[in-house]
CSV table of C-alpha atoms in Angstrom, one decimal:
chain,number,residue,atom,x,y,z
A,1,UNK,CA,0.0,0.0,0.0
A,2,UNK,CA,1.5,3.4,-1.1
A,3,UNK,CA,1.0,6.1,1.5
A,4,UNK,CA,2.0,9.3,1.8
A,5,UNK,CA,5.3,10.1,3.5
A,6,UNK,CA,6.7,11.1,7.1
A,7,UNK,CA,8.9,14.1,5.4
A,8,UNK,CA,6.9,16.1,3.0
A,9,UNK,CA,8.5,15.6,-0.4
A,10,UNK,CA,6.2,18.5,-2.3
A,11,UNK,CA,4.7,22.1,-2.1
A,12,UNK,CA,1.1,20.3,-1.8
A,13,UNK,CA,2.3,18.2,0.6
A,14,UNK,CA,3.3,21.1,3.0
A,15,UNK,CA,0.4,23.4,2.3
A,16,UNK,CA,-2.4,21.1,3.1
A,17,UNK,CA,-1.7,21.0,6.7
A,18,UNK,CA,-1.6,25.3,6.9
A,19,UNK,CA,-5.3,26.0,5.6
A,20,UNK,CA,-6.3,25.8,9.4
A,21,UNK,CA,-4.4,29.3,9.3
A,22,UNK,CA,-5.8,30.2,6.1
A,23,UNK,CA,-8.8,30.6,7.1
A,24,UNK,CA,-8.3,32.6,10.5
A,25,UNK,CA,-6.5,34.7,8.9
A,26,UNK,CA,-9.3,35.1,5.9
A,27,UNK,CA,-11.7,35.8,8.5
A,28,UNK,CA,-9.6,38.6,10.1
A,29,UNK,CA,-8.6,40.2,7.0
A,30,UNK,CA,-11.3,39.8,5.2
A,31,UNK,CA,-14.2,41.4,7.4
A,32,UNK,CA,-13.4,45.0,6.6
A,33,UNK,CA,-13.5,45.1,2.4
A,34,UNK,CA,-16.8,42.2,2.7
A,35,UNK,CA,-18.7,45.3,4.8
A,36,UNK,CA,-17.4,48.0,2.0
A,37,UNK,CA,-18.3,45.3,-0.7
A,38,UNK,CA,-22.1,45.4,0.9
A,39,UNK,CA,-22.3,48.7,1.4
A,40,UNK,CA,-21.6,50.0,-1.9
A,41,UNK,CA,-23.8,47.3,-3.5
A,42,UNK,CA,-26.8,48.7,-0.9
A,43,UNK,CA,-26.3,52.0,-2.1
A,44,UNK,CA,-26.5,51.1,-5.5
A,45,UNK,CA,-30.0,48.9,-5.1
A,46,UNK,CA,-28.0,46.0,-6.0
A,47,UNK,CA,-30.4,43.0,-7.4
A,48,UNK,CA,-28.0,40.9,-9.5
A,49,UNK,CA,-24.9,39.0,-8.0
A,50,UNK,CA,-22.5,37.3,-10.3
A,51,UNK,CA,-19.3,35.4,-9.5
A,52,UNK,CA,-17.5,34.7,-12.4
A,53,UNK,CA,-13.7,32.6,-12.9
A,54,UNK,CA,-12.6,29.4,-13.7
A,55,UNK,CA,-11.2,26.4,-12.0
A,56,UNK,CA,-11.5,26.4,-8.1
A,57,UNK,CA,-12.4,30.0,-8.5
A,58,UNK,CA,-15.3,29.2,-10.2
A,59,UNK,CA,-15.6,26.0,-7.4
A,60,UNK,CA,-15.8,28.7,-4.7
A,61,UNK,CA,-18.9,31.0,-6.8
A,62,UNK,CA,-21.0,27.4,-6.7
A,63,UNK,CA,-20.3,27.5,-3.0
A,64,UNK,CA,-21.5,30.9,-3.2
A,65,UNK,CA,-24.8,30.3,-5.0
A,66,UNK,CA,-26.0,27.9,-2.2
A,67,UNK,CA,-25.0,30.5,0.2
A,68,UNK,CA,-26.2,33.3,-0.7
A,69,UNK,CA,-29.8,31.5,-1.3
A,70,UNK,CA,-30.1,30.0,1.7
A,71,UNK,CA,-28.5,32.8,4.2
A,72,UNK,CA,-29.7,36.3,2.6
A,73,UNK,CA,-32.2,35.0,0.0
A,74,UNK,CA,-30.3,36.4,-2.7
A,75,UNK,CA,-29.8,34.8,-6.1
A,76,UNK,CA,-25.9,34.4,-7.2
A,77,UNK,CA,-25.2,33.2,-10.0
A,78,UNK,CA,-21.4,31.4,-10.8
A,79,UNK,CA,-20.5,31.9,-14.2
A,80,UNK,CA,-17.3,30.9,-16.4
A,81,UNK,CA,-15.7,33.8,-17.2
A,82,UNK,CA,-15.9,32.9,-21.3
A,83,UNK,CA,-19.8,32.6,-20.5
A,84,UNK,CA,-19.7,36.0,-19.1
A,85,UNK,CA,-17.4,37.4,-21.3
A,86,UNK,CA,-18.7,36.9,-24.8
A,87,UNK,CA,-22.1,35.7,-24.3
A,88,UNK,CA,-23.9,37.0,-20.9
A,89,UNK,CA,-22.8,39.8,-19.9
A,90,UNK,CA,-25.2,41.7,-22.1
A,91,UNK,CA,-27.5,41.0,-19.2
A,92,UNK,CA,-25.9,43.3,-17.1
A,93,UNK,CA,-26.8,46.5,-15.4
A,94,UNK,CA,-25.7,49.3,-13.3
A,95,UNK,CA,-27.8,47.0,-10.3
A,96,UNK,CA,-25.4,44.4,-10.9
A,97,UNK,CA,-22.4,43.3,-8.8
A,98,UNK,CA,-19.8,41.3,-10.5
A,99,UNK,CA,-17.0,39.3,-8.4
A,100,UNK,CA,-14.4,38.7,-11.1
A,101,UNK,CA,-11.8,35.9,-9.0
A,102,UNK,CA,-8.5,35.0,-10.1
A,103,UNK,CA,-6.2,34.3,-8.1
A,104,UNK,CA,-3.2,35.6,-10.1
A,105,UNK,CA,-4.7,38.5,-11.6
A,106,UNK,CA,-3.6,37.7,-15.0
A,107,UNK,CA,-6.5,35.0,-16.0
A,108,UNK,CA,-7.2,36.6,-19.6
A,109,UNK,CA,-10.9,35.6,-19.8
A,110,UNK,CA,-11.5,36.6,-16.1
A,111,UNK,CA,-10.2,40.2,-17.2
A,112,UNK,CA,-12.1,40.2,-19.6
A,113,UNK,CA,-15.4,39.5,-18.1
A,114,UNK,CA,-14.1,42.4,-15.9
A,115,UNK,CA,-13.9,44.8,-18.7
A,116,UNK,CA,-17.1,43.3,-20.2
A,117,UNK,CA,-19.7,43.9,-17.3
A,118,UNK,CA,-18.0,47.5,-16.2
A,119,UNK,CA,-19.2,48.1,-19.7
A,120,UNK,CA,-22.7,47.2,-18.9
A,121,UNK,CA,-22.5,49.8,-16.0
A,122,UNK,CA,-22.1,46.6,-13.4
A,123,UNK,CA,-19.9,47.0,-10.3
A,124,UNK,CA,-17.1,45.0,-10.7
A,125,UNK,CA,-15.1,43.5,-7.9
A,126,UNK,CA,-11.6,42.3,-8.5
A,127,UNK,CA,-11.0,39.5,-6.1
A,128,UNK,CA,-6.8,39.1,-6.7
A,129,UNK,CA,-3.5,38.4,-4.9
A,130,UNK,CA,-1.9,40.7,-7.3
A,131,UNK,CA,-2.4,44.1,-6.6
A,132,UNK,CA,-0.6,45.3,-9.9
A,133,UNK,CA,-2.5,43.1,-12.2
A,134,UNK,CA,-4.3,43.8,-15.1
A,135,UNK,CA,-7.5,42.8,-13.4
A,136,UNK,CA,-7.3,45.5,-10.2
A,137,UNK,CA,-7.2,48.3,-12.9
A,138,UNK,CA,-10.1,47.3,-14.6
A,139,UNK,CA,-12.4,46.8,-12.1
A,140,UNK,CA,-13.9,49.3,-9.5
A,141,UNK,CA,-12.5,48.1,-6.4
A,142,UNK,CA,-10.2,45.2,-5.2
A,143,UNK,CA,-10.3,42.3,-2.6
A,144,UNK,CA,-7.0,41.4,-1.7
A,145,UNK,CA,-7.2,37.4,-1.0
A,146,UNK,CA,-3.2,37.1,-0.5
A,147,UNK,CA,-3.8,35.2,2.8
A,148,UNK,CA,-1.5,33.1,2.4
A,149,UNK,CA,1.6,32.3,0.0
A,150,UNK,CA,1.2,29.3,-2.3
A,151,UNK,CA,4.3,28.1,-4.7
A,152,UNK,CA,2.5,24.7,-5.2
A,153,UNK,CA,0.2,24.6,-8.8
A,154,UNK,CA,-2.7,22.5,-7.4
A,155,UNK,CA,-4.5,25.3,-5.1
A,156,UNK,CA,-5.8,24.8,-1.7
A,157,UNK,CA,-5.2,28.0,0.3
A,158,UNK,CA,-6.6,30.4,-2.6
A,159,UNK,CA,-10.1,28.4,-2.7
A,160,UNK,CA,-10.1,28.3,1.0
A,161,UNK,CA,-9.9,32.0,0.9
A,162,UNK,CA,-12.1,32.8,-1.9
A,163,UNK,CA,-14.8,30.4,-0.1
A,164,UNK,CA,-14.6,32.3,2.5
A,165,UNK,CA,-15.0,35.3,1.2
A,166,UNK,CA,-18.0,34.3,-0.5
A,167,UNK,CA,-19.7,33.0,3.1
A,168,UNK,CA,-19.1,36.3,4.5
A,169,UNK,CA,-20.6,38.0,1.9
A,170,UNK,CA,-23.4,35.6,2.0
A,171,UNK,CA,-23.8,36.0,5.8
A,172,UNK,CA,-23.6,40.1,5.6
A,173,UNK,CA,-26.4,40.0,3.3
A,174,UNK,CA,-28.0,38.3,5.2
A,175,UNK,CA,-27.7,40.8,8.2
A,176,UNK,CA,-28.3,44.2,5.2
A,177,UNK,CA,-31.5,42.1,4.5
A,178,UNK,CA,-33.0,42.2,7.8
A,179,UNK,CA,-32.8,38.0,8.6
A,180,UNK,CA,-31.0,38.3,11.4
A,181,UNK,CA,-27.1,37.6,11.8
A,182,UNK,CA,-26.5,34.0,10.1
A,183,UNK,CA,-24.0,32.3,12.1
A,184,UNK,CA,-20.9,32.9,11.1
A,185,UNK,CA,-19.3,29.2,9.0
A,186,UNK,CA,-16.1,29.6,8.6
A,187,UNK,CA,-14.4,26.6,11.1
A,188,UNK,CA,-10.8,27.2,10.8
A,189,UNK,CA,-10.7,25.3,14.1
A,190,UNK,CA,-12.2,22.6,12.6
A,191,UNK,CA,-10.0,22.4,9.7
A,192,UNK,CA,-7.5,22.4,11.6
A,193,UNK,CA,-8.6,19.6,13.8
A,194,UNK,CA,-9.4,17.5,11.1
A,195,UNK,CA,-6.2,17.9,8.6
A,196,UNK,CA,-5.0,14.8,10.4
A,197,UNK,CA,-7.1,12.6,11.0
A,198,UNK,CA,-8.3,13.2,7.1
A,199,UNK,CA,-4.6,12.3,5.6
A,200,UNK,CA,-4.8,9.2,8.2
A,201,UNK,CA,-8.1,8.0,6.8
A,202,UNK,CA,-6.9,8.7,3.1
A,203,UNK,CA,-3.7,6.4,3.7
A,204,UNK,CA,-6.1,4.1,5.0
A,205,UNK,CA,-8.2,3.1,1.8
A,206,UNK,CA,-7.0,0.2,0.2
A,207,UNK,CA,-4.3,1.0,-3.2
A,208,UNK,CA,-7.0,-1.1,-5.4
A,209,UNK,CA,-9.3,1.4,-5.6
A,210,UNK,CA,-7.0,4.3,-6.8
A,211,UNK,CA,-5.5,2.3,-9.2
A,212,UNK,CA,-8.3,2.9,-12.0
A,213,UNK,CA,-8.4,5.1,-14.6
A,214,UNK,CA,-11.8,6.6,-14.6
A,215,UNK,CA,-12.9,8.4,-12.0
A,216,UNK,CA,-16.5,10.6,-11.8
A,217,UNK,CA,-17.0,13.0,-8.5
A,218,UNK,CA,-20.5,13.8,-7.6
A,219,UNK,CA,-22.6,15.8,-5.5
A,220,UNK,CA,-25.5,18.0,-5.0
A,221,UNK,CA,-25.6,21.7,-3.7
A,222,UNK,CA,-22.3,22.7,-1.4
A,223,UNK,CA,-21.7,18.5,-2.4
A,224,UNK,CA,-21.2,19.5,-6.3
A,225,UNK,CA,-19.2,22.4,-6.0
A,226,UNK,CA,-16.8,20.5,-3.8
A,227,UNK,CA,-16.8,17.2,-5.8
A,228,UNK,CA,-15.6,19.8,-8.9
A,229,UNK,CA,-13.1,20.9,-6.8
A,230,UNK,CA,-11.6,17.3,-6.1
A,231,UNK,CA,-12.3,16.2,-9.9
A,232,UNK,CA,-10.1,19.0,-10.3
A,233,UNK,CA,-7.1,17.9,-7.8
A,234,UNK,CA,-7.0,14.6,-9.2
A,235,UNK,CA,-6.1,15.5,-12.3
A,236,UNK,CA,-4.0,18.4,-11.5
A,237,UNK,CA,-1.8,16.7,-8.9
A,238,UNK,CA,-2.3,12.9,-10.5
A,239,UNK,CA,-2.6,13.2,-14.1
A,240,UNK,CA,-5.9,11.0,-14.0
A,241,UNK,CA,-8.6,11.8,-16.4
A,242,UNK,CA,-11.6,12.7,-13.6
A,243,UNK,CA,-15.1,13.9,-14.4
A,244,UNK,CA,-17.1,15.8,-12.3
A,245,UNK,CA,-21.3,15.9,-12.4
A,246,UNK,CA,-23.9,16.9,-10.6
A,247,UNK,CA,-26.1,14.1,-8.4
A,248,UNK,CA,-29.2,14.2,-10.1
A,249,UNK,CA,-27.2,14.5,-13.7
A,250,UNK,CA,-25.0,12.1,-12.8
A,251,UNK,CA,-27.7,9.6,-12.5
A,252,UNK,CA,-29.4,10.5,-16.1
A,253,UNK,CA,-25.8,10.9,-17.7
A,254,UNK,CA,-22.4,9.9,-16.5
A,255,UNK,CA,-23.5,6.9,-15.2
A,256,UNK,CA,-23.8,5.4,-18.3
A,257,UNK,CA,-20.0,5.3,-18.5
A,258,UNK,CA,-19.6,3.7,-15.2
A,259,UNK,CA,-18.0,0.0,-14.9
A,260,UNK,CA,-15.9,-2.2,-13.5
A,261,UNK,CA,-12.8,-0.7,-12.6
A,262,UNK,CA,-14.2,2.9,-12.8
A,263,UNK,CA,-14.4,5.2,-9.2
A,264,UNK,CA,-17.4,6.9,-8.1
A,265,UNK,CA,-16.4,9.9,-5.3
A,266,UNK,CA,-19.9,11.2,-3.8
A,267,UNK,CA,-19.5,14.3,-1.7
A,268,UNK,CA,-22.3,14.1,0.6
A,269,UNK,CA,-23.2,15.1,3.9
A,270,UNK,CA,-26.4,15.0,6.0
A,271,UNK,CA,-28.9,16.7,4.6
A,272,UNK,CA,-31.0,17.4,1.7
A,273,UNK,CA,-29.4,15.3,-1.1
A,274,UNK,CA,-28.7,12.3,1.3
A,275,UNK,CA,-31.3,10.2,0.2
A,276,UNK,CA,-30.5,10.5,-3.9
A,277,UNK,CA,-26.8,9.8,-3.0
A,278,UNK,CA,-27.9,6.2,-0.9
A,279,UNK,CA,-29.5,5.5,-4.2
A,280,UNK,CA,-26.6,6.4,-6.4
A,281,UNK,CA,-24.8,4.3,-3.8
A,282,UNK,CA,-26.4,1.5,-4.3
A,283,UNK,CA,-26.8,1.6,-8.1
A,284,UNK,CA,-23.0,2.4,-9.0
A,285,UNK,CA,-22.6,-0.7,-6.7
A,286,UNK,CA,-24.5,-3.2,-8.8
A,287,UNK,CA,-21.8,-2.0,-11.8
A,288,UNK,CA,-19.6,-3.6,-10.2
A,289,UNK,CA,-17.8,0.0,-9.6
A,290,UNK,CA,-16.0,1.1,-6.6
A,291,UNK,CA,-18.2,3.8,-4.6
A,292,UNK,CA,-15.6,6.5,-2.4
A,293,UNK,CA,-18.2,8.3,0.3
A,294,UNK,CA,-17.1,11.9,1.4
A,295,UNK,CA,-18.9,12.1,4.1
A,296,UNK,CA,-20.5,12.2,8.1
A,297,UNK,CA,-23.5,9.9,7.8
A,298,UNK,CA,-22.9,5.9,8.4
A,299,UNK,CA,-25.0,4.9,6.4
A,300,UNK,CA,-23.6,6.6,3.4
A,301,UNK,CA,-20.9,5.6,4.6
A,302,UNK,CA,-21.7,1.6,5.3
A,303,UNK,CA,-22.9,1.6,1.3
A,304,UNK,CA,-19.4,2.5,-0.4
A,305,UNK,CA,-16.6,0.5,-1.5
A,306,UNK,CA,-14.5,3.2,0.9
A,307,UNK,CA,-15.1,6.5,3.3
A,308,UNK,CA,-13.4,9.1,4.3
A,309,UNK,CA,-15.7,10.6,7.7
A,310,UNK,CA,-15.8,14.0,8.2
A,311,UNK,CA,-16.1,15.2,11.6
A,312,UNK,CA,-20.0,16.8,13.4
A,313,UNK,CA,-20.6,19.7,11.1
A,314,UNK,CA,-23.4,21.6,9.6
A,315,UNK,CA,-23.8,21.1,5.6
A,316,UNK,CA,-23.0,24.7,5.3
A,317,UNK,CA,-19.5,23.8,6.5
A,318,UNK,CA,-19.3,21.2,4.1
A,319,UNK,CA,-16.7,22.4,1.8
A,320,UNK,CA,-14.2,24.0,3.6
A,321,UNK,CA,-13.9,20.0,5.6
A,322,UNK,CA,-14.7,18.3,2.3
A,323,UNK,CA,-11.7,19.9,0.5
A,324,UNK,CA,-9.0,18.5,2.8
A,325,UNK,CA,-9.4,14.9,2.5
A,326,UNK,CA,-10.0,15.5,-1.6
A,327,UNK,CA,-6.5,17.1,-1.5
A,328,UNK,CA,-4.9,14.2,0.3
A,329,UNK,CA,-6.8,11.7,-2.0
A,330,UNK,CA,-5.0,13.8,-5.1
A,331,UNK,CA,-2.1,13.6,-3.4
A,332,UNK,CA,-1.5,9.8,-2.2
A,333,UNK,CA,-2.8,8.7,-6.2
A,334,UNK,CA,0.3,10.6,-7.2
A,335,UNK,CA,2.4,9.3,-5.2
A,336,UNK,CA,1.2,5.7,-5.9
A,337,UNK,CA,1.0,6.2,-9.7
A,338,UNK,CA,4.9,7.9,-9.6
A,339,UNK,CA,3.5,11.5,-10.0
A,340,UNK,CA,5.0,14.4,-8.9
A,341,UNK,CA,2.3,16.7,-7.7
A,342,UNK,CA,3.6,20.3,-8.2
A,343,UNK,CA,4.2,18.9,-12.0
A,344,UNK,CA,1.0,19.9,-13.6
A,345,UNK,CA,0.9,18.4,-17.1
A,346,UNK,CA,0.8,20.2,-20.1
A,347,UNK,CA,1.2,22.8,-18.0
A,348,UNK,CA,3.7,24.6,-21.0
A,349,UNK,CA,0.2,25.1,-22.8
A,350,UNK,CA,-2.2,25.7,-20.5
A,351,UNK,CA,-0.8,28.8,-18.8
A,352,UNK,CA,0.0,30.6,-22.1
A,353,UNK,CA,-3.4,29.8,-23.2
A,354,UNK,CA,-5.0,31.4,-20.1
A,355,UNK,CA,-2.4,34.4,-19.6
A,356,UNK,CA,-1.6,35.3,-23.6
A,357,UNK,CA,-4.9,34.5,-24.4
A,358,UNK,CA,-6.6,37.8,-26.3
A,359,UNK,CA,-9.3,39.6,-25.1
A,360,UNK,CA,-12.5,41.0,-27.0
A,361,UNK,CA,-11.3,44.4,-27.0
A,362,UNK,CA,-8.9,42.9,-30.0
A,363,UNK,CA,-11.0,41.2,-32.2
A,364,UNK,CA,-14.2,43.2,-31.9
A,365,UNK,CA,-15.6,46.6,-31.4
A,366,UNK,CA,-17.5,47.1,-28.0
A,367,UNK,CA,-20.1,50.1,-28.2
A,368,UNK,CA,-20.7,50.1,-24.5
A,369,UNK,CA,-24.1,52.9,-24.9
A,370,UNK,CA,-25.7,50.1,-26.9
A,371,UNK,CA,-24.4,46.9,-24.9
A,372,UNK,CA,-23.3,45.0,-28.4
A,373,UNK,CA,-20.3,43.9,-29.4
A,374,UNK,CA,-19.1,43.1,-32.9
């Protein structure tokens, strides 16, 4: 059985363990520009919230859109920046807040979006690290989610941070909206607690089931957001060719592609999608596939090939728990399969294609009085 090592032998390796400490200090840090955020969307009769990036950026908005529903009653909605950029942003009006997230700054497409909705009139929140990027000037006001340094290329403290960010938004709107103070979910003792026992339950699942080649993670709500963020791990830090879908989808689509040999991850808690998941469970099962539980309830838990447990936690707390043992799964199948995790492939093309990229301000010619592009 391959399991991860005493002595950290990567970036990944050593930044798992800090995000305890990522998020006290998001919540510290943070508070001040999430009231000035709030207020400047109150005084503008704000109606519209949009969270646009890609990657665990856009992992983080789906967080947000379960949020900011159930805490303030506000509809969010995550969008990929491309999305935004060339096709829906002519939705867009002065009533609309727009958090464009990326992480270095630089994303082409996020800046883009950027530039697209300040065109439409929309407030346009540049949540960055990078202070001098192209992104802070294009926007009307920054977020500064340098928390904490990361030199390893599959993320964990920036989505941390940008998840909290969005759950304090959530829960100040929530306060501006008159529903009472929503408790404030943001359990960096928690994390903490649990970053050990999570990487001792990962090294704990038997090598067979990593060894396959097809993996799908699913979820519903706060579950799918986070199952895309682990889909994304895997094949960041282990070069495996994951999937991610929604519960209910899953069930209509991707599980037509299950089998023998393939590895179903379902990110679910207590709470409103347990039920489906037992039956997913159950059905992936009869496939002769091998079923990975993320989650607190036994009897999820007592259906799956495998389980990681998460510790007593509301489902609002879900992914900030659910992220850690996703990044020690990512991390022990690269170790097993020979990987090194801070070497992304491909990684010569993909950041040109999302830093070099051009923007619509290039190839077309935006008449921002009119809203069209062409």
């Amino acid at each position: 059985m391959t399991t991860i090592a005493a002595t950290p032998t990567s970036w990944l390796e050593r930044e798992i363990p800090r995000q305890g400490e990522v998020l006290r200090r998001a919540t510290e840090v943070l508070a001040g520009p999430v009231d000035g955020v709030v207020r400047e969307a109150e005084s503008r009769g704000a109606d519209d919230w949009v969270v646009t990036g890609c990657g665990d950026s856009l992992f983080a908005g789906l967080c947000a859109e379960v949020w900011f529903a159930r805490l303030a009653g506000r509809r969010l909605r995550a969008v990929p920046a491309m999305e935004l950029s060339r096709y829906l942003y002519e939705a867009l009006t002065p009533r609309s807040v727009v958090l464009a997230v990326s992480h270095s700054g630089s994303t082409a497409r996020v800046v883009e979006a950027a530039r697209a909705a300040r065109s439409r009139g929309a407030y346009v929140v540049a949540v960055t690290a990078n202070a001098d990027s192209e992104l802070v000037a294009t926007a009307d006001t920054w977020i500064d989610n340098s928390v904490h340094d990361e030199r390893s290329n599959c993320r964990t403290a920036s989505f941390q941070a940008v998840s909290a960010l969005m759950r304090m938004l959530a829960e100040r709107l929530s306060a501006a909206a008159g529903r009472g103070a929503a408790r404030p979910v943001v359990p960096a003792g928690a994390v903490q607690a649990f970053l050990q026992d999570a990487r001792s339950q990962v090294d704990a699942i038997d090598g067979g089931l990593l060894t396959g080649d097809h993996w799908v993670f699913t979820g519903a709500g706060l579950g799918y957001a986070t199952a895309q963020y682990g889909m994304a791990k895997m094949y960041e830090a282990a070069t495996v060719p994951a999937h991610g879908s929604e519960l209910e989808q899953m069930i209509h689509c991707e599980i037509f592609t299950v089998r023998a040999g393939s590895t179903v991850v379902i990110v679910c808690p207590r709470g409103r999608a347990l039920s489906r998941a037992l039956e997913l469970a159950e059905g992936v099962a009869r496939l002769r596939a091998s079923v990975l539980a993320i989650t607190d309830d036994d009897e999820l838990a007592g259906r799956c090939t495998a389980a990681v447990r998460l510790p007593g936690m509301t489902e609002e707390e879900l992914p900030f728990l659910a992220a850690v043992p996703l990044q020690w799964l990512a991390l022990r199948v690269a170790l097993s399969r020979g990987q090194d995790p801070d070497l992304v492939a491909n990684k010569e093309v993909n950041r040109p294609l999302i830093d070099d990229s051009r923007q619509w301000r290039d190839e077309y010619r935006h008449d921002a009085a009119a809203g069209t592009a062409r």
